Amino acid sequence: MRHTISILLENEAGALSRVAGLFSARGYNIESLTVAPTEDPSASRMTLVTRGPDEVIEQITKQLNKLVDVIKLNDLTEGAHIERELMLVKIQVSTAKEREEIKHLVEIFRGKIIDVGDTNYTVEMTGTGDKLDAFIKSIESAQILEVVRSGVLGIARGSKSLQV
Amino acid sequence: MANKEMLGADILVNALAAENVEYLFGYPGGVVLHIYDAIFKQDKIEHILVRHEQAAVHAADGYARSTGKPGVALVTSGPGATNTITGIATAYMDSIPMVIITGQVHSTLIGNDAFQEVDAVGISRPCVKHNFLVKDVKKLASTIKKAFYIATTGRPGPVLIDVPKDVTTEMAVFEYPETIEMRSYNPVVTVNSEQIRQAIELILSAKRPVIYSGGGVILGNGVKELIEFTRLLSFPITQTMMGLGAYPATDSQSLGMLGMHGTYEANMAMHGCDVLIAIGARFDDRVTGELEKFCPQAKVIHLDIDPASISKNVKVDIPLLGTVPEVLQELINGLNASGRQASSKDLTEWWGQIDTWRSTDCLRYNRKSDLIKPQYVIEKLYEVTKGEAFIASDVGQHQMFAAQFYKFDKPRRWLSSGGLGTMGFGLPAAMGAQFAHPNESVVCITGEASIQMCIQELSTCKQFDLPIKIIMLNNGFLGMVRQWQEMFYGKRYSQSYVKALPDFVKLAESYGHVGMRIEKPSDVVGALKEGFAIKDRLVFMDFVIDPTENVYPMVAAGKGHNEMVLSPEMESA
Ligand SMILES: Cc1ncc(C[n+]2csc(CCOP(=O)(O)OP(=O)(O)O)c2C)c(N)n1
């Protein structure tokens, strides 16, 4: 099953490679990983998406917890939570018809056109991975010049929070 | 001196002294020269100059295994650091508390491919419990404090500190923290009383119980509690290779070692048990055999300090997270308070079955051979040293014979690389143990291949007058490799014959030690007595043994505990 794990870790040089190294050394897969400092600059917040049977996920969380740089973690999949991803897409729009079509699609998906070139648009969109996938699918693949995705960010619903 | 500034190098040495480090095993080089200068100017810590950095780490390891205190090694950057990796990985696999200090190039040069630069933190990352690169001399003392704290608490392990040269040459005030707190590392666990209750119920309901204990009992200082717990229940106990000595091998409740070369009775009891109580053991593949066939009827209780060990390889029914002594004490208290006992009728029946298995005498070997049998040497070694010696081993058949035939009644006497299986470990580990226990017999049991992986340490032994006794079981082969080739590769002995062996007697003598060669079974006891009578010198005993001897019994790869191969000796008998 797919699991989204939130990790609070020391913002130390090497902390990220400890996490990445753990996954490669033990043969776990990483579907996506995002990391940035939090409101407390000494801590980083990481969202990691992985996939595996329950026993493997259990090992992953235990092994992550064992890393000395990991302060706390939470498997978001165990409760109600929100996931968001940011995507930037550069799309070829050579004709007026194509421009209209893309503008329309972006509206439907509630994205934004954030840059306009002679023959291209750059679209910004946030949402769940599924939504971003659906948007990509709805465009002619020949028109897509570039896709940049942030990877998943996750947070638990309600009052539950992961704090130092 | 409280507020006086001093060099980073002096801070480092003072911090080690504050950690009560007695011995620093090391080897100098460019970037650590300030540290070596600081060592020169003090007399609290004795530096032991080894002949290869791998040996520095193994020696620190042997010191740690034999004392329970953290071992400490110091090496230079680049090749000094890379040479430590085998030693660090060895310690990591066996959870040995250790602090390794590597020098690093000047911090402004890091990343420039400077002379003798290597990313020590990166290279060691997968085989340390944690590591640090110190970038500021003001953080040096607190980093050392953290390193010792991490290395020795929770599930112990090696911690590496990489110290750039400029950190040792800059000045700071030396203040060594009394205690340390880390928000991301808290090794203290509270015992879960509900799980204790459940475990007690299961234990009391057992009809065919087995206690399976490992190295964690020794590392966690839970020997006293393990003995009390086992005796209280009258249950059979088997120990992993790493756990040998925690429960006395000569006690009637001991079934000996389990696993690939464990005893028949231990493995059969594992296979037949209905309740398995695992204590400080990690269900290693050399112990479990084929997982599908592992303890098919058993409910499993697992006591461990490391949550990641629980249900890693084998699904556990009742986890008991905590230190071995604390959790066992809770179990003992609970059992005593309950006033109940496991059914003595069932237990008597179970012991009856175990005694039948025992009667196969699975460690039997040919005592009438004209050639020296390795088992015989270890048996006699056990007798001559009255079972009291510290035994460091290398890796191979000799290691298994030592584990099978030297009956350890006390912990911390058996020093062997279990997890990594590192040839070359034995001699330097024996050195570490001999430094820690100058008045005790320290033995290195080795093979003619393993000993050559750290043979240069004979020089260290001479320099420091270490009276180690080397028992070399010389079969002229990479014996364990040859055994597998005989059994599983149609006797195609690819690269397992060791040609061009040195004359070990002369070799020992050239280093200034005593060398002996023993070729006849009838000379074994006399030679051992003679060798051990020499109290003040290293004696290198080269026992020329039967080159065809194999280690039995054996659970082959992919087999279950009940599918042991017994020695041909027994099948014909
Ligand atoms: C550093 C290292 N290299 C290779 C091996 C694989 N290996 C395991 S046992 C063995 C043979 C050891 O021979 P020897 O030391 O003579 O002991 P014997 O098995 O003959 O008793 C080898 C090569 C190892 N364990 N460690």
Coordinates of C-alpha atoms in Angstrom, one line a residue, chain A residues 27-101:
Chain A
G27 CA 15.9 -1.6 -0.7
Y28 CA 12.8 0.4 0.2
N29 CA 11.4 2.6 -2.6
I30 CA 10.8 6.3 -2.4
E31 CA 8.0 7.5 -4.6
S32 CA 8.5 11.1 -3.7
L33 CA 10.3 13.1 -1.1
T34 CA 10.1 16.8 -0.2
V35 CA 12.1 18.6 2.4
A36 CA 12.5 22.2 3.7
P37 CA 13.1 24.0 6.9
T38 CA 10.2 24.7 9.2
E39 CA 9.2 27.8 11.2
D40 CA 12.1 26.7 13.5
P41 CA 15.1 26.8 11.2
S42 CA 16.9 24.1 13.2
A43 CA 14.3 21.5 12.1
S44 CA 13.3 20.3 8.7
R45 CA 10.0 18.8 7.7
M46 CA 10.0 16.0 5.2
T47 CA 7.2 14.3 3.5
L48 CA 8.0 10.9 2.1
V49 CA 5.8 8.7 0.0
T50 CA 6.6 5.1 -0.2
R51 CA 4.9 1.9 -1.1
G52 CA 5.1 -1.6 0.4
P53 CA 3.3 -4.3 2.3
D54 CA 2.5 -3.6 6.0
E55 CA 5.5 -5.3 7.4
V56 CA 7.8 -3.3 5.2
I57 CA 6.1 0.0 6.1
E58 CA 6.5 -1.0 9.8
Q59 CA 10.2 -1.6 9.3
I60 CA 10.5 1.7 7.4
T61 CA 9.0 3.7 10.2
K62 CA 11.0 1.9 12.8
Q63 CA 14.3 2.3 10.9
L64 CA 13.5 6.0 10.3
N65 CA 12.8 6.5 13.9
K66 CA 16.2 4.9 14.7
L67 CA 18.1 7.6 12.7
V68 CA 19.6 9.9 15.3
D69 CA 18.7 13.0 13.3
V70 CA 15.0 12.1 13.1
I71 CA 13.1 14.0 15.8
K72 CA 9.6 12.6 15.2
L73 CA 7.5 11.0 12.5
N74 CA 4.0 10.3 11.7
D75 CA 2.5 7.9 9.1
L76 CA -0.2 10.2 7.8
T77 CA -1.9 7.3 6.0
E78 CA -3.1 6.1 9.4
G79 CA -5.5 9.0 9.8
A80 CA -7.4 11.7 7.9
H81 CA -4.9 13.9 6.2
I82 CA -4.4 16.3 3.3
E83 CA -1.9 15.9 0.5
R84 CA -0.9 18.6 -2.0
E85 CA 1.5 18.8 -4.8
L86 CA 2.7 21.8 -6.8
M87 CA 3.2 21.4 -10.5
L88 CA 4.6 23.8 -13.1
V89 CA 4.0 22.8 -16.7
K90 CA 5.3 24.5 -19.8
I91 CA 2.9 23.9 -22.7
Q92 CA 3.3 24.6 -26.4
V93 CA 0.4 26.9 -27.7
S94 CA 1.1 27.7 -31.3
T95 CA -2.4 28.6 -32.4
A96 CA -5.2 30.7 -31.1
K97 CA -7.3 27.6 -30.8
E98 CA -4.6 25.8 -28.7
R99 CA -4.4 28.9 -26.5
E100 CA -8.1 28.9 -25.9
E101 CA -8.2 25.2 -25.2

